[in-house]
Coordinates of C-alpha atoms and ligand atoms in Angstrom, one line a residue:
X588 CA -5.2 -36.2 8.3
X589 CA -2.6 -33.6 9.1
X590 CA -2.5 -32.6 5.4
X591 CA -6.4 -32.2 5.2
X592 CA -6.3 -29.9 8.3
X593 CA -3.4 -28.0 6.9
X594 CA -5.1 -27.4 3.5
X595 CA -8.4 -26.5 5.1
X596 CA -6.8 -23.9 7.3
X597 CA -4.8 -22.6 4.2
X598 CA -8.1 -22.4 2.2
X599 CA -9.9 -20.5 5.0
X600 CA -7.0 -18.0 5.2
X601 CA -7.0 -17.5 1.4
X602 CA -10.8 -17.1 1.3
X603 CA -10.7 -14.6 4.2
X604 CA -7.9 -12.6 2.5
X605 CA -9.6 -12.5 -0.9
X606 CA -12.9 -11.5 0.8
X607 CA -11.4 -8.7 2.7
X608 CA -9.3 -7.6 -0.3
X609 CA -12.4 -7.2 -2.4
X610 CA -14.9 -6.1 0.3
X611 CA -16.9 -3.0 -0.4
X612 CA -17.5 -0.7 2.6
X613 CA -21.1 -1.1 3.9
X614 CA -21.9 2.6 3.1
X615 CA -21.0 2.1 -0.6
X616 CA -23.0 -1.1 -1.1
X617 CA -25.9 0.7 -2.9
X618 CA -23.7 2.6 -5.3
X619 CA -24.1 1.2 -8.9
X620 CA -21.2 0.0 -10.9
X621 CA -20.4 1.6 -14.3
X622 CA -17.6 0.7 -16.6
X623 CA -14.7 3.2 -16.6
X624 CA -13.2 1.8 -19.8
X625 CA -14.8 4.2 -22.4
X626 CA -13.6 7.2 -20.4
X627 CA -10.1 5.7 -19.8
X628 CA -9.8 4.8 -23.5
X629 CA -10.8 8.4 -24.6
X630 CA -8.3 9.9 -22.1
X631 CA -5.5 7.6 -23.3
X632 CA -6.2 8.7 -26.9
X633 CA -6.2 12.3 -25.8
X634 CA -9.7 12.9 -27.3
X635 CA -10.9 16.5 -27.3
X636 CA -12.7 17.9 -24.3
X637 CA -16.2 17.8 -25.9
X638 CA -15.9 14.1 -26.8
X639 CA -14.7 13.2 -23.3
X640 CA -17.6 15.1 -21.8
X641 CA -20.1 13.3 -24.0
X642 CA -18.6 9.9 -23.2
X643 CA -18.7 10.8 -19.4
X644 CA -22.4 11.7 -19.6
X645 CA -23.3 8.7 -21.7
X646 CA -21.5 6.2 -19.5
X647 CA -22.7 7.6 -16.2
X648 CA -26.3 7.8 -17.4
X649 CA -28.5 9.2 -14.6
X650 CA -26.2 8.2 -11.8
X651 CA -24.9 11.1 -9.8
X652 CA -22.2 8.9 -8.3
X653 CA -20.9 5.5 -9.4
X654 CA -18.3 2.8 -8.7
X655 CA -15.9 2.1 -11.5
X656 CA -16.5 -1.5 -12.6
X657 CA -12.8 -2.2 -13.3
X658 CA -12.0 -1.6 -9.6
X659 CA -14.5 -4.1 -8.4
X660 CA -11.7 -6.6 -7.5
X661 CA -8.6 -5.3 -5.8
X662 CA -7.7 -3.2 -2.7
X663 CA -8.9 0.2 -4.0
X664 CA -12.4 1.1 -5.3
X665 CA -12.7 4.1 -7.4
X666 CA -15.9 6.2 -6.9
X667 CA -16.7 8.8 -9.6
X668 CA -18.7 11.8 -8.6
X669 CA -20.7 13.2 -11.4
X670 CA -23.0 15.9 -10.0
X671 CA -21.5 19.1 -8.4
X672 CA -23.8 18.7 -5.4
X673 CA -22.2 15.3 -4.6
X674 CA -18.7 16.8 -5.1
X675 CA -19.6 19.6 -2.7
X676 CA -20.9 17.1 -0.1
X677 CA -17.7 15.2 -0.3
X678 CA -15.4 18.2 0.0
X679 CA -17.4 19.6 2.9
X680 CA -17.4 16.2 4.7
X681 CA -15.4 16.0 7.9
X682 CA -12.2 13.9 8.0
X683 CA -14.1 11.2 10.0
X684 CA -16.2 10.6 6.9
X685 CA -13.7 11.4 4.2
X686 CA -10.1 11.5 5.4
X687 CA -7.5 12.5 3.0
X688 CA -5.0 10.0 1.7
X689 CA -1.7 10.0 3.6
X690 CA 1.6 8.9 2.2
X691 CA 4.3 7.0 4.1
X692 CA 8.1 6.9 3.9
X693 CA 9.1 4.4 1.2
X694 CA 6.6 5.6 -1.4
X695 CA 7.6 8.0 -4.2
X696 CA 4.5 10.1 -3.4
X697 CA 5.9 10.6 0.1
X698 CA 9.3 11.4 -1.3
X699 CA 7.8 14.4 -3.1
X700 CA 4.6 15.4 -1.5
X701 CA 5.4 14.4 2.1
X702 CA 2.7 15.4 4.6
X703 CA 1.5 18.8 3.2
X704 CA -2.0 20.0 3.8
X705 CA -3.7 18.1 0.9
X706 CA -2.2 14.9 2.3
X707 CA -2.6 15.2 6.1
X708 CA -5.3 14.9 8.7
X709 CA -5.7 15.4 12.4
X710 CA -3.5 17.6 14.5
X711 CA -0.8 18.1 11.9
X712 CA -3.4 19.4 9.4
X713 CA -5.0 21.6 12.0
X714 CA -1.7 23.2 13.0
X715 CA -0.5 24.1 9.5
X716 CA -4.0 25.0 8.3
X717 CA -4.2 27.6 11.1
X718 CA -1.0 29.1 9.7
X719 CA -2.0 28.8 6.1
X720 CA -5.5 30.3 6.1
X721 CA -4.5 33.9 7.1
X722 CA -1.3 33.5 5.0
X723 CA -3.4 32.7 1.9
X724 CA -5.5 35.9 2.4
X725 CA -2.4 38.1 2.4
X726 CA -0.4 36.3 -0.3
X727 CA -3.1 36.4 -3.0
X728 CA -2.1 39.8 -4.5
X729 CA -4.1 41.2 -7.4
X730 CA -1.3 43.6 -8.3
X731 CA 1.3 40.9 -8.6
X732 CA -1.1 38.7 -10.6
X733 CA -1.9 41.6 -12.9
X734 CA 1.7 42.5 -13.5
X735 CA 2.6 38.9 -14.3
X736 CA -0.3 38.8 -16.7
X737 CA 1.2 41.8 -18.5
X738 CA 4.5 39.9 -18.7
X739 CA 2.5 37.0 -20.4
X740 CA 1.1 39.4 -23.0
X741 CA 4.6 40.6 -23.8
X742 CA 5.8 37.0 -24.0
X743 CA 3.0 36.1 -26.4
X744 CA 3.7 39.1 -28.6
X745 CA 7.4 38.2 -28.8
X746 CA 7.2 34.5 -29.1
X747 CA 4.0 33.3 -30.6
X748 CA 3.1 33.5 -34.3
X749 CA 0.9 30.4 -34.9
X750 CA -1.3 27.9 -33.1
X751 CA -0.1 27.0 -29.7
X752 CA -1.0 24.6 -26.9
X753 CA -2.8 27.0 -24.6
X754 CA -2.5 24.8 -21.5
X755 CA 1.3 24.7 -21.8
X756 CA 1.4 28.5 -22.4
X757 CA -0.8 29.2 -19.4
X758 CA 1.4 26.9 -17.2
X759 CA 4.1 29.4 -17.7
X760 CA 2.1 32.2 -16.1
X761 CA 0.7 30.0 -13.3
X762 CA 4.2 28.6 -12.4
X763 CA 5.4 32.2 -12.4
X764 CA 2.6 33.4 -10.1
X765 CA 2.8 30.4 -7.8
X766 CA 6.6 30.7 -7.4
X767 CA 6.1 34.4 -6.3
X768 CA 3.0 33.7 -4.3
X769 CA 4.2 30.5 -2.4
X770 CA 7.8 31.4 -1.6
X771 CA 8.7 34.7 -3.3
X772 CA 10.7 33.1 -6.1
X773 CA 10.8 34.3 -9.7
X774 CA 11.3 31.3 -12.0
X775 CA 11.4 33.5 -15.2
X776 CA 9.2 31.4 -17.3
X777 CA 8.0 34.4 -19.2
X778 CA 11.4 35.9 -20.0
X779 CA 12.2 33.6 -22.9
X780 CA 11.0 30.4 -24.6
X781 CA 13.7 28.4 -22.7
X782 CA 12.3 26.4 -19.8
X783 CA 14.2 27.2 -16.5
X784 CA 16.3 24.3 -15.3
X785 CA 14.4 23.9 -11.9
X786 CA 11.1 23.6 -13.8
X787 CA 12.5 20.9 -16.0
X788 CA 13.6 19.1 -12.8
X789 CA 10.2 19.6 -11.3
X790 CA 8.4 18.3 -14.5
X791 CA 10.6 15.2 -14.5
X792 CA 9.7 14.5 -10.9
X793 CA 6.0 14.8 -11.6
X794 CA 6.2 12.6 -14.7
X795 CA 7.9 10.0 -12.6
X796 CA 5.4 10.1 -9.7
X797 CA 2.4 10.0 -12.1
X798 CA 3.8 7.2 -14.3
X799 CA 0.8 4.8 -14.6
X800 CA 3.3 1.8 -14.8
X801 CA 4.9 2.8 -11.4
X802 CA 1.5 3.4 -9.8
X803 CA 0.2 -0.1 -10.8
X804 CA 3.6 -1.8 -10.0
X805 CA 5.1 0.3 -7.2
X806 CA 7.8 -2.4 -6.5
X807 CA 9.6 -1.1 -9.6
X808 CA 10.5 2.0 -7.5
X809 CA 12.5 -0.2 -5.1
X810 CA 14.6 -1.9 -7.8
X811 CA 18.2 -0.8 -8.2
X812 CA 17.5 0.9 -11.5
X813 CA 19.2 4.0 -13.0
X814 CA 15.8 5.7 -13.4
X815 CA 15.2 5.4 -9.6
X816 CA 18.6 6.9 -8.8
X817 CA 17.9 9.7 -11.2
X818 CA 14.5 10.3 -9.5
X819 CA 16.1 10.5 -6.0
X820 CA 18.8 12.9 -7.3
X821 CA 16.1 15.1 -8.8
X822 CA 14.1 15.2 -5.5
X823 CA 17.4 16.1 -3.7
X824 CA 18.0 18.9 -6.2
X825 CA 14.5 20.3 -5.9
X826 CA 14.5 19.9 -2.1
X827 CA 17.8 21.8 -1.8
X828 CA 16.3 24.6 -3.9
X829 CA 13.3 24.8 -1.5
X830 CA 15.4 24.5 1.7
X831 CA 17.7 27.3 0.5
X832 CA 14.7 29.5 0.1
X833 CA 13.3 28.6 3.6
X834 CA 16.7 29.3 5.2
X835 CA 17.1 32.6 3.3
X836 CA 13.7 33.7 4.4
X837 CA 14.3 32.7 8.0
X838 CA 17.6 34.6 7.9
X839 CA 15.9 37.7 6.4
X840 CA 13.2 37.6 9.2
X841 CA 15.7 37.2 12.0
X842 CA 17.8 40.1 10.7
X843 CA 14.7 42.3 10.0
X844 CA 15.5 42.4 6.3
X845 CA 11.9 41.7 5.3
X846 CA 10.8 45.2 4.3
X847 CA 9.5 45.5 0.7
X848 CA 6.5 44.1 -1.1
X849 CA 8.7 41.8 -3.2
X850 CA 10.0 39.7 -0.2
X851 CA 7.2 40.1 2.4
X852 CA 4.0 39.0 0.9
X853 CA 4.4 35.4 0.0
X854 CA 2.9 32.4 1.8
X855 CA 6.1 31.2 3.3
X856 CA 6.9 34.6 4.9
X857 CA 3.3 34.9 6.2
X858 CA 3.4 31.4 7.6
X859 CA 6.7 32.1 9.4
X860 CA 5.3 35.4 10.8
X861 CA 2.0 33.8 12.0
X862 CA 3.9 30.9 13.6
X863 CA 6.0 33.4 15.5
X864 CA 2.9 35.4 16.6
X865 CA 1.1 32.2 17.7
X866 CA 4.1 30.6 19.3
X867 CA 3.8 27.5 17.0
X868 CA 7.1 25.7 16.2
X869 CA 7.5 24.9 12.5
X870 CA 10.1 22.6 11.2
X871 CA 11.9 23.0 7.8
X872 CA 10.7 19.6 6.5
X873 CA 7.0 20.5 7.1
X874 CA 7.5 23.9 5.6
X875 CA 9.1 22.3 2.6
X876 CA 6.1 19.9 2.3
X877 CA 3.7 22.9 2.5
X878 CA 5.6 24.9 -0.2
X879 CA 5.8 21.9 -2.6
X880 CA 2.1 21.1 -2.2
X881 CA 1.0 24.7 -2.7
X882 CA 3.2 25.0 -5.8
X883 CA 1.8 21.8 -7.3
X884 CA -1.8 22.3 -6.1
X885 CA -1.9 25.9 -7.3
X886 CA -0.4 26.0 -10.8
X887 CA -1.8 23.0 -12.7
X888 CA -5.3 23.5 -11.3
X889 CA -5.4 27.2 -12.3
X890 CA -3.8 26.5 -15.7
X891 CA -6.5 23.8 -16.3
X892 CA -9.3 26.1 -15.1
X893 CA -8.2 29.0 -17.4
X894 CA -7.8 26.6 -20.4
X895 CA -11.3 25.3 -20.0
X896 CA -12.7 28.8 -19.5
X897 CA -11.0 30.0 -22.7
X898 CA -12.2 27.0 -24.5
X899 CA -15.9 27.6 -23.6
X900 CA -15.5 31.4 -24.3
X901 CA -14.3 30.5 -27.8
X902 CA -17.1 27.9 -28.2
X903 CA -19.9 30.3 -27.2
X904 CA -19.0 33.7 -28.7
X905 CA -22.2 35.3 -27.4
X906 CA -21.1 34.6 -23.8
X907 CA -17.6 35.8 -24.7
X908 CA -19.2 39.0 -25.9
X909 CA -21.2 39.5 -22.7
X910 CA -18.1 38.8 -20.5
X911 CA -16.1 41.3 -22.6
X912 CA -18.7 44.0 -22.2
X913 CA -18.8 43.4 -18.5
X914 CA -15.0 43.9 -18.3
X915 CA -15.2 47.1 -20.4
X916 CA -18.0 48.4 -18.2
X917 CA -15.9 48.1 -15.1
X918 CA -12.3 48.7 -16.4
X919 CA -12.8 50.7 -19.5
X920 CA -11.4 49.6 -22.9
X921 CA -7.7 50.3 -22.1
X922 CA -5.4 47.5 -21.0
X923 CA -5.2 48.0 -17.2
X924 CA -4.6 45.9 -14.1
X925 CA -7.8 45.7 -12.1
X926 CA -7.9 46.4 -8.3
X927 CA -9.3 43.7 -6.0
X928 CA -12.4 45.9 -5.5
X929 CA -13.0 46.0 -9.2
X930 CA -12.7 42.3 -9.4
X931 CA -15.5 41.9 -6.9
X932 CA -18.0 44.0 -9.0
X933 CA -20.3 42.0 -11.2
X934 CA -22.8 43.6 -13.5
X935 CA -23.9 40.5 -15.2
X936 CA -26.8 38.2 -14.2
X937 CA -25.9 34.6 -14.0
X938 CA -27.2 32.7 -17.0
X939 CA -29.2 29.7 -16.0
Ligands
LIG2219 C1 -8.9 26.3 -10.1 C2 -8.0 26.1 -9.2 C3 -8.1 25.1 -8.2 C4 -8.8 23.9 -8.0 C5 -9.8 23.4 -9.0 C6 -8.5 23.3 -6.8 C7 -9.0 22.1 -6.3 C8 -8.8 21.7 -5.0 C9 -9.5 20.6 -4.4 C10 -10.6 19.8 -5.1 C11 -9.0 20.4 -3.2 C12 -9.5 19.4 -2.1 C13 -8.7 18.2 -2.1 C14 -9.1 17.3 -1.0 O1 -9.8 17.6 0.0 O2 -8.6 16.1 -1.0 C15 -8.0 21.4 -3.0 C16 -7.2 21.5 -1.8 C17 -6.2 22.3 -1.7 N1 -5.7 23.3 -2.6 FE1 -6.6 23.7 -4.4 N2 -7.5 24.1 -6.2 C18 -7.2 25.2 -6.9 C19 -6.3 26.2 -6.7 C20 -5.4 26.2 -5.7 C21 -4.4 27.2 -5.5 C22 -4.1 28.4 -6.4 C23 -3.7 26.8 -4.3 C24 -2.5 27.4 -3.7 C25 -2.0 28.6 -3.9 C26 -4.3 25.6 -3.8 C27 -3.9 24.9 -2.7 C28 -4.6 23.9 -2.1 C29 -4.3 23.3 -0.8 C30 -3.1 23.7 0.1 C31 -5.3 22.3 -0.6 C32 -5.4 21.5 0.7 C33 -6.3 22.2 1.7 C34 -6.5 21.4 3.0 O3 -6.6 20.2 2.9 O4 -6.6 22.1 4.0 N3 -5.3 25.2 -4.7 N4 -7.9 22.1 -4.1

C-alpha cells in the first residue's frame, strides 16, 4: 500500500514537472509552429545570404510570427518574428510585456556581460539609461567617424590586393570607432594587418560565450577544465583593461585634465559627467558592464549592417548609382568628410 501511494505521488510530481517545463504561455497559444531546421541547417553550412533569405521566407510562409517547432519541448520556446511591424511592436513593448533577459552570477554570460543596459530591467536600467541617453547624443561624432573611415581607406590601399571577407574588414573600423566612442581608447586595428592583443582576448571570450555546445550543456562551464580556467583568465585580463580606463578617466576628471576633444567626448566621460551633475552614484562594476555592452552591441551590429548594405548595393547597381549621385549632389565628387548637417540632407525619394 505504502509503495502504491509513494509511486502515485512520484508520478504526479513528474507529470506536474513535465507539464510546467513544456507549458506554453497563454498569450502564445495561437502562434503557429514552424520547423526551424531548414534555417539552422543553412546557417550551419554558412549558405550565402540570398539562400538563407529564401529559406526563411519559404519556411515561414505567410506567418508574421511563429514558434520554432524544435523548441516545443523544453524550458525555452523560441519565437521568430518575420515582419518588421511585429519586430517594432516587440521592441516598443514595455518591460512588463517583454522584459529583457537578465544573467546571474555563475553563468558565463554574467561573467562577461554582467548587468549592462541590454540585460537589465527596472530601476537599474532606468538609472543607467538616464545617464546613457544624453551621453550617446554627444559621443556620436561625425568627424571622428569620418576620420576613422579615411584610415580604413588607407588601410585598404596598403593591405588589400584581392578578394577579402568584407565583414572581417569592416569589423576593424567598427571596433576602432566603438573603442573611441565608448571609452576613448584607440585599439589601432587600422594601423597594420596584425590584430591587437586585446581584440584577440575579446574575440576568444566571445567565441567561448557563444559556443553552441556550452549553451546547450552549461554544466561544462563548471567543470575543472583547462579551457574554463583560460576563459576566466581572459575575462580578468579584459576587465583589468576596462577598469584601468575607468580609473584613468575618473582621475582625469578629478584633476581637471579633461580638456581636448580626444579625451572628452566618449560615452564613459559623458556618463561620468552626467552622473556628477545629477548626483547619481555610479560604481565601477556597473560602468564596466555598460562599457563592455556598448562595445559589443555597437560594433558587430554596425559591421553586419554595413556588410548587408554593401551586398545589396552590389546586387542592385541601379540603386548603387542613385545612392552615388545623391552623395555627389551633397558632397561633391572629391573625397571629403561630411558634416552632421550634410548627413541629414536627403535628395532621394524612397523607392517603394
Ligand atoms: C545597425 C546597428 C545596430 C543594430 C541593428 C542594433 C540593434 C539593437 C536592438 C535590436 C536592440 C534591442 C535589444 C533588446 O531590447 O533586447 C538594441 C539595444 C541596444 N543597443 Fe543596439 N543596435 C545597433 C547599434 C548599436 C550601437 C552603435 C550601440 C552603441 C554604441 C548600441 C548599443 C545598444 C544598447 C546599449 C542597447 C540596450 C538599450 C536599452 O536596453 O536601453 N547599438 N540594439
